[in-house]
Amino acid sequence: MRDHATEFPTRTQDETHTVGCTVNGREYEAVVDPRMTLADFLREKLRLTGTHLGCEHGVCGACTVIVDGAATRSCLMLAVQADGAQVETVEGLAEDGELSPLQCAFKRNHALQCGFCTPGFLMSVTAALREESVTTEEQAREVLSGNICRCTGYTGLVKSVLEASAGKEGNA
Amino acid sequence: MSDTLVPEGTMIGRRVERREDERLLTGHGGYLDDLDLPDALAAAFLRSPHAHAKILSFDATEALTLPGVVAVFSGADLMEIQKPLAPKVQHPQLRDYPRLPMPPQELHYVGEPLAVVVAESRYIAEDALELIEVDFEVLPAVASTAVALQENGPLAHSGDESNVAVLLTQSAGDAAKALAEAPNVLSEEFFVMRGGGHSMETRGVAARFEMATGQVTIWDTTQAPHYARQQLSVIYEMAEDDIRVIAPADVGGGFGPKAQFYGEEVVIPWVAMKLGRAVKWVEDRQENMVTSMMERSQTHRVDVGFDDNGLLLAVKDVIEHDQGAYCAGLQVPSITTSTVPGPYHVPNIEIELRACYTNMVPTSSVRGAGRPQAVFVMERMIDRIAEHLGLDPADVRRRNLIQADEFPYKVGIMFRDGSPLTYDSGDFPTLLEGTLERIGYTEARERQAKLREEGRYVGIGLSVYIEGCGLGPYEGAKIRLTNKGRILVTLAAAGQGQGYETVYAQIAADGIGLDMDYIEVKTGDTSRIPFGQGTFASRITATCGPAVMDAAKQMRERLIDTAAVLLGCDASEVDFVGDKACLGGDLEKSVSLQQLAQTANIGKHGITMPRGIKAGIETSSYFSPERAAYASGAHAALVEVDPETGEIEILKYVIGHDCGNVINPLLVDGQVLGGFAHGIGNAMYEEPVYDVEGQPQATSYLDYALVSATEVPPVELFHIQTPSPLNPLGVKGAGEGGTIPAPATIANAVEDALRPLRARVTRAPITPARIVDAIHRAESTSADQD
Ligand code: FES
Ligand code: FES
């Protein structure tokens, strides 16, 4: 685990803020420029590079993380807004090296190729499945529709959502 | 598709899950922007806001005073690297304009880089861009092929004599004569827009110079690291061994644009060398929208002659191709010209290409690369022939298709690789029939007739296509027994999500006869393997696959021979059990891969090798195909169109696909289905619009629509396998077949749905607004006639 949180002094801005938040159950504190996005904070300050930037204008969903339980586009949120928040990123999904049922479903169904969009999809779907189960293909496509994947054509993603959701009900 | 027919013990043909997935699923991928380059500076480019302009003055004084800014270079500050980036595919008649990395004087498209800022962070670098003062003289811009080819129109490059890049004609037989004599001739003009690659990861380059060795290491999201190194060694006048280009193990999609070579790839490493600091530039999405090469529009004016049974007699097609501001290569239009005849017997062909310069970002290959346009034209005309003669469009296809016993089939014109266009193998009728059966063609026609009576507009669209793939010149592989006793397969090819680490381990496992677990695959690093070409044109499986297989077989021999010496037996008695080479399958009489490495590779300093052992267990192989292989397929769509709103609903979609032998069905399906989504984007949504001044209008995903899961319909996919005789694995390419015929299929379906209204579909993408327009136009034409 690399923790550069305290090693990056801010260089040029007069006005800086200290952000303290919990990411994947671990507490971090860092000094940031007020304009730094949450995505850049996670990637550059915390070196959690699993969160990706595909558009930086809120459309592709690659940067999706879960903030206080809600799927959030980290390219549209400032780091300072996450002060005191509970943040979950893709790095926190697997527990003790065990892939989550959704991650397993992605692998089984070839729901990823280049993998760049994958963390965003995983986080969006994880948040959605916590709210309600998905039983039809149409619902699955609806859940996936906030994220863009250029590689897979979505077939494997749709299957994965359905399988993970069914599995989740089965475990409950 | 299942792998139940795969013989036990072989990996080729098996549905193996990917090795890449675990790291990608847990957020531990290593994409370019994830690299840990301590103290790397961030770069940002200042880009032309005009489609065509002269730089009158440049002043970065204020930018340089901003704290955190390290340097600013304009094009004029870097004259030593202002050398042309050569077009990839050339032609002696091409009038080429030098494309400079960062032009110091005249700029030719919006987004062309004109200066670079290097700063402590990207935030600061972008602040500095705003402080640079540039005076421009704005010049008239060319923003379409129609304007480019008009007489006395504006010139894309000041002082040029015309905007024509190249005029070429390909012909077989005598199309003019055949058209004059044909009992039926139909003509149409089509306009097909392609759109960009839109890999979810944008382009990026990082570089670090090692003063002590004089070597520069470059991380580049390129699809072709060896190609990039070759270009750089010429421009920098540096030995190729001093330039190491690494395409990171994880690259977030390519789709063509990353196979090209760009000015930023020249500027960033150079600046890193000048400053003696690591420098990183990652393209943002807005830059990607205006500066990554895309395919754009082609206009086709086509005439077809045919007899009363619908048999093709002649095809003449005049193509206007938008080359953009510079010629990055003639690959796209030359693929288009050779794809027009498709899977059909066309006795007389004449194809004329007019490629021209415009003031828009240069065009180059995007998944499908010139083929979707050609297929659109031919397949639309086949439907028109059926309509004209009152025949079933499936029957017109049946009558004209090249039959399964006609291979190798010579078309009569040339392919882009310089060889006579020859199809190696295929079975187009089986593809068509299989597709018709799965779409339920006969019932669909009946249903269509019934629904028409109810005033509903249901249509069926068909397409059959061919795809030249697996192009030369060559691709290679190196295999080594590592000192740890594992097998390392090194490819020059760089992947962007295709699963090379899995697929090539499968092939190597079969070649060596060893479990995949002991085999590791590394890709895309010029320091690990000297020669390579790159990933493009669905070529890697058919070129790299055979190379890996050959190197793996040699490796087996080397391992077994070495083991036989150590075991004191004959090579024929040795086989692998796990990672041990055993005499007669007996683990008691065995040597491990580690022991083989210890003996033949590590050795003992100063001690004589055991007699009979050859030092250094490493093999390599390069495979050069004789010519391109041909994948093929058929698509069918059932759609309903709402004539009020122009909305298209895809009710059913079937794909029949033939890419020869399949190495991993899971991944091949993934390629086809992914390509299909891209094809749906091309058919219905994606359009990089420029206004008449050459200003791009679609510069975010709010204006440029990429399909999401709700726009892509479910697909029924089936495969047939006609092995290619051109390579020992019998494989062809699979990366583009899902994309190529989708626009044609949807267009055919929509026009078929609207046939009672006589609306004409002549443009792709087919948007609701265009459909409503076409219906109105048809109404006013028929009103005029009444
Ligand atoms: S990067 Fe945040 S939505 Fe695309
Ligand atoms: S896997 Fe490449 S963008 Fe989704």
PDB file of N, CA and C and ligand atoms in Angstrom, chain A residues 39 52-64 73-76 146, chain B residues 200 701, ligand 1:
ATOM      1  N   ALA A  39     -11.537  13.061  -8.170  1.00  0.00           N
ATOM      2  CA  ALA A  39     -10.826  12.060  -8.973  1.00  0.00           C
ATOM      3  C   ALA A  39      -9.319  12.276  -8.894  1.00  0.00           C
ATOM      4  N   HIS A  52     -10.688   5.902 -12.964  1.00  0.00           N
ATOM      5  CA  HIS A  52     -10.166   6.420 -14.247  1.00  0.00           C
ATOM      6  C   HIS A  52     -10.935   7.642 -14.734  1.00  0.00           C
ATOM      7  N   LEU A  53     -10.263   8.402 -15.578  1.00  0.00           N
ATOM      8  CA  LEU A  53     -10.895   9.581 -16.167  1.00  0.00           C
ATOM      9  C   LEU A  53     -11.050   9.382 -17.666  1.00  0.00           C
ATOM     10  N   GLY A  54     -12.277   9.290 -18.105  1.00  0.00           N
ATOM     11  CA  GLY A  54     -12.517   9.070 -19.535  1.00  0.00           C
ATOM     12  C   GLY A  54     -12.981  10.319 -20.245  1.00  0.00           C
ATOM     13  N   CYS A  55     -13.600  11.242 -19.528  1.00  0.00           N
ATOM     14  CA  CYS A  55     -14.102  12.437 -20.225  1.00  0.00           C
ATOM     15  C   CYS A  55     -13.934  13.706 -19.407  1.00  0.00           C
ATOM     16  N   GLU A  56     -13.912  13.595 -18.109  1.00  0.00           N
ATOM     17  CA  GLU A  56     -13.836  14.753 -17.209  1.00  0.00           C
ATOM     18  C   GLU A  56     -14.952  15.749 -17.435  1.00  0.00           C
ATOM     19  N   HIS A  57     -16.051  15.282 -18.049  1.00  0.00           N
ATOM     20  CA  HIS A  57     -17.217  16.168 -18.091  1.00  0.00           C
ATOM     21  C   HIS A  57     -18.512  15.440 -17.747  1.00  0.00           C
ATOM     22  N   GLY A  58     -18.379  14.374 -16.980  1.00  0.00           N
ATOM     23  CA  GLY A  58     -19.577  13.819 -16.374  1.00  0.00           C
ATOM     24  C   GLY A  58     -20.421  12.906 -17.233  1.00  0.00           C
ATOM     25  N   VAL A  59     -19.914  12.455 -18.361  1.00  0.00           N
ATOM     26  CA  VAL A  59     -20.747  11.631 -19.242  1.00  0.00           C
ATOM     27  C   VAL A  59     -20.365  10.149 -19.235  1.00  0.00           C
ATOM     28  N   CYS A  60     -19.064   9.841 -19.250  1.00  0.00           N
ATOM     29  CA  CYS A  60     -18.654   8.452 -19.512  1.00  0.00           C
ATOM     30  C   CYS A  60     -18.801   7.537 -18.294  1.00  0.00           C
ATOM     31  N   GLY A  61     -18.735   8.096 -17.110  1.00  0.00           N
ATOM     32  CA  GLY A  61     -18.919   7.280 -15.907  1.00  0.00           C
ATOM     33  C   GLY A  61     -17.691   6.502 -15.461  1.00  0.00           C
ATOM     34  N   ALA A  62     -16.566   6.626 -16.177  1.00  0.00           N
ATOM     35  CA  ALA A  62     -15.370   5.864 -15.811  1.00  0.00           C
ATOM     36  C   ALA A  62     -14.879   6.212 -14.408  1.00  0.00           C
ATOM     37  N   CYS A  63     -15.180   7.426 -13.974  1.00  0.00           N
ATOM     38  CA  CYS A  63     -14.636   7.931 -12.701  1.00  0.00           C
ATOM     39  C   CYS A  63     -15.556   7.655 -11.516  1.00  0.00           C
ATOM     40  N   THR A  64     -16.602   6.841 -11.744  1.00  0.00           N
ATOM     41  CA  THR A  64     -17.608   6.654 -10.692  1.00  0.00           C
ATOM     42  C   THR A  64     -17.021   6.007  -9.428  1.00  0.00           C
ATOM     43  N   ARG A  73     -19.863  10.769  -9.710  1.00  0.00           N
ATOM     44  CA  ARG A  73     -18.805  10.985 -10.712  1.00  0.00           C
ATOM     45  C   ARG A  73     -17.712  11.829 -10.069  1.00  0.00           C
ATOM     46  N   SER A  74     -16.592  11.213  -9.843  1.00  0.00           N
ATOM     47  CA  SER A  74     -15.559  11.920  -9.089  1.00  0.00           C
ATOM     48  C   SER A  74     -14.883  13.002  -9.915  1.00  0.00           C
ATOM     49  N   CYS A  75     -15.167  13.063 -11.220  1.00  0.00           N
ATOM     50  CA  CYS A  75     -14.605  14.155 -12.024  1.00  0.00           C
ATOM     51  C   CYS A  75     -15.413  15.428 -11.832  1.00  0.00           C
ATOM     52  N   LEU A  76     -16.641  15.282 -11.325  1.00  0.00           N
ATOM     53  CA  LEU A  76     -17.500  16.458 -11.165  1.00  0.00           C
ATOM     54  C   LEU A  76     -17.570  16.929  -9.721  1.00  0.00           C
ATOM     55  N   GLY A 146     -25.640   4.583 -17.517  1.00  0.00           N
ATOM     56  CA  GLY A 146     -24.932   5.800 -17.146  1.00  0.00           C
ATOM     57  C   GLY A 146     -23.439   5.728 -17.411  1.00  0.00           C
TER      58      GLY A 146
ATOM     59  N   MET B 200     -11.818   4.683 -24.538  1.00  0.00           N
ATOM     60  CA  MET B 200     -12.161   5.358 -23.283  1.00  0.00           C
ATOM     61  C   MET B 200     -10.934   5.982 -22.625  1.00  0.00           C
ATOM     62  N   TYR B 701     -19.006  14.652 -25.058  1.00  0.00           N
ATOM     63  CA  TYR B 701     -19.969  13.558 -25.203  1.00  0.00           C
ATOM     64  C   TYR B 701     -21.404  14.029 -24.982  1.00  0.00           C
TER      65      TYR B 701
HETATM   66  S1  FES C   1     -14.540  11.021 -16.307  1.00  0.00           S
HETATM   67 FE1  FES C   1     -16.141  11.462 -14.985  1.00  0.00          FE
HETATM   68  S2  FES C   1     -17.851  10.968 -16.145  1.00  0.00           S
HETATM   69 FE2  FES C   1     -16.254  10.716 -17.562  1.00  0.00          FE
END
